[in-house]
Amino acid sequence: LYQNFPNPFNPSTVIGYALPCNSYVSLKLYDILGKEIASLVNTLQKRGYQEIALNTDNLNLSSGIYLYSLTANDINTNKVFRETKVMNYIK
């Protein structure tokens, strides 16, 4: 899971990540209190580099710190990878 770019951002940013194998991927956006704001990815994806463009126009976010969390479950071994990073939204 890579750091979003740009960071801080307004109103859009890109989140990139690399998968070493085909995996079921979940990428979610949370506020600083841990409340889920949006599910950005929730699907099976092929190995390799992936990225998602996040546009906050419809999310009605306040300026502040947000978390994005990736969970990738290897479909062959059921090994699970989880990582969370921080992003700053400036209105």
XYZ file of N, CA and C in Angstrom, residues 21-26 42-45 71-75:
45
model
N 0.064 -11.418 -5.752
C -0.678 -12.543 -6.318
C -2.143 -12.133 -6.459
N -2.915 -12.923 -7.173
C -4.339 -12.639 -7.293
C -4.961 -12.660 -5.902
N -5.724 -11.628 -5.578
C -6.235 -11.483 -4.223
C -7.619 -10.859 -4.220
N -8.371 -11.194 -3.187
C -9.620 -10.497 -2.931
C -9.248 -9.245 -2.144
N -9.585 -8.073 -2.671
C -9.122 -6.802 -2.114
C -10.286 -5.976 -1.578
N -10.057 -5.416 -0.400
C -10.985 -4.466 0.194
C -10.181 -3.218 0.559
N -13.818 -3.487 -3.490
C -14.295 -4.696 -2.821
C -14.488 -5.774 -3.884
N -13.358 -6.321 -4.367
C -13.430 -7.241 -5.504
C -12.168 -8.094 -5.603
N -12.229 -9.101 -6.437
C -11.069 -9.911 -6.765
C -10.235 -9.157 -7.797
N -8.918 -9.072 -7.559
C -8.039 -8.358 -8.486
C -6.829 -9.216 -8.822
N -7.090 -4.461 2.772
C -7.031 -5.867 3.171
C -6.981 -6.677 1.885
N -5.962 -7.518 1.751
C -5.808 -8.367 0.570
C -5.696 -9.813 1.028
N -6.584 -10.659 0.512
C -6.615 -12.064 0.876
C -6.179 -12.886 -0.341
N -5.004 -13.526 -0.257
C -4.480 -14.374 -1.331
C -5.456 -15.523 -1.576
N -5.955 -15.647 -2.799
C -6.974 -16.664 -3.084
C -6.408 -18.084 -3.076
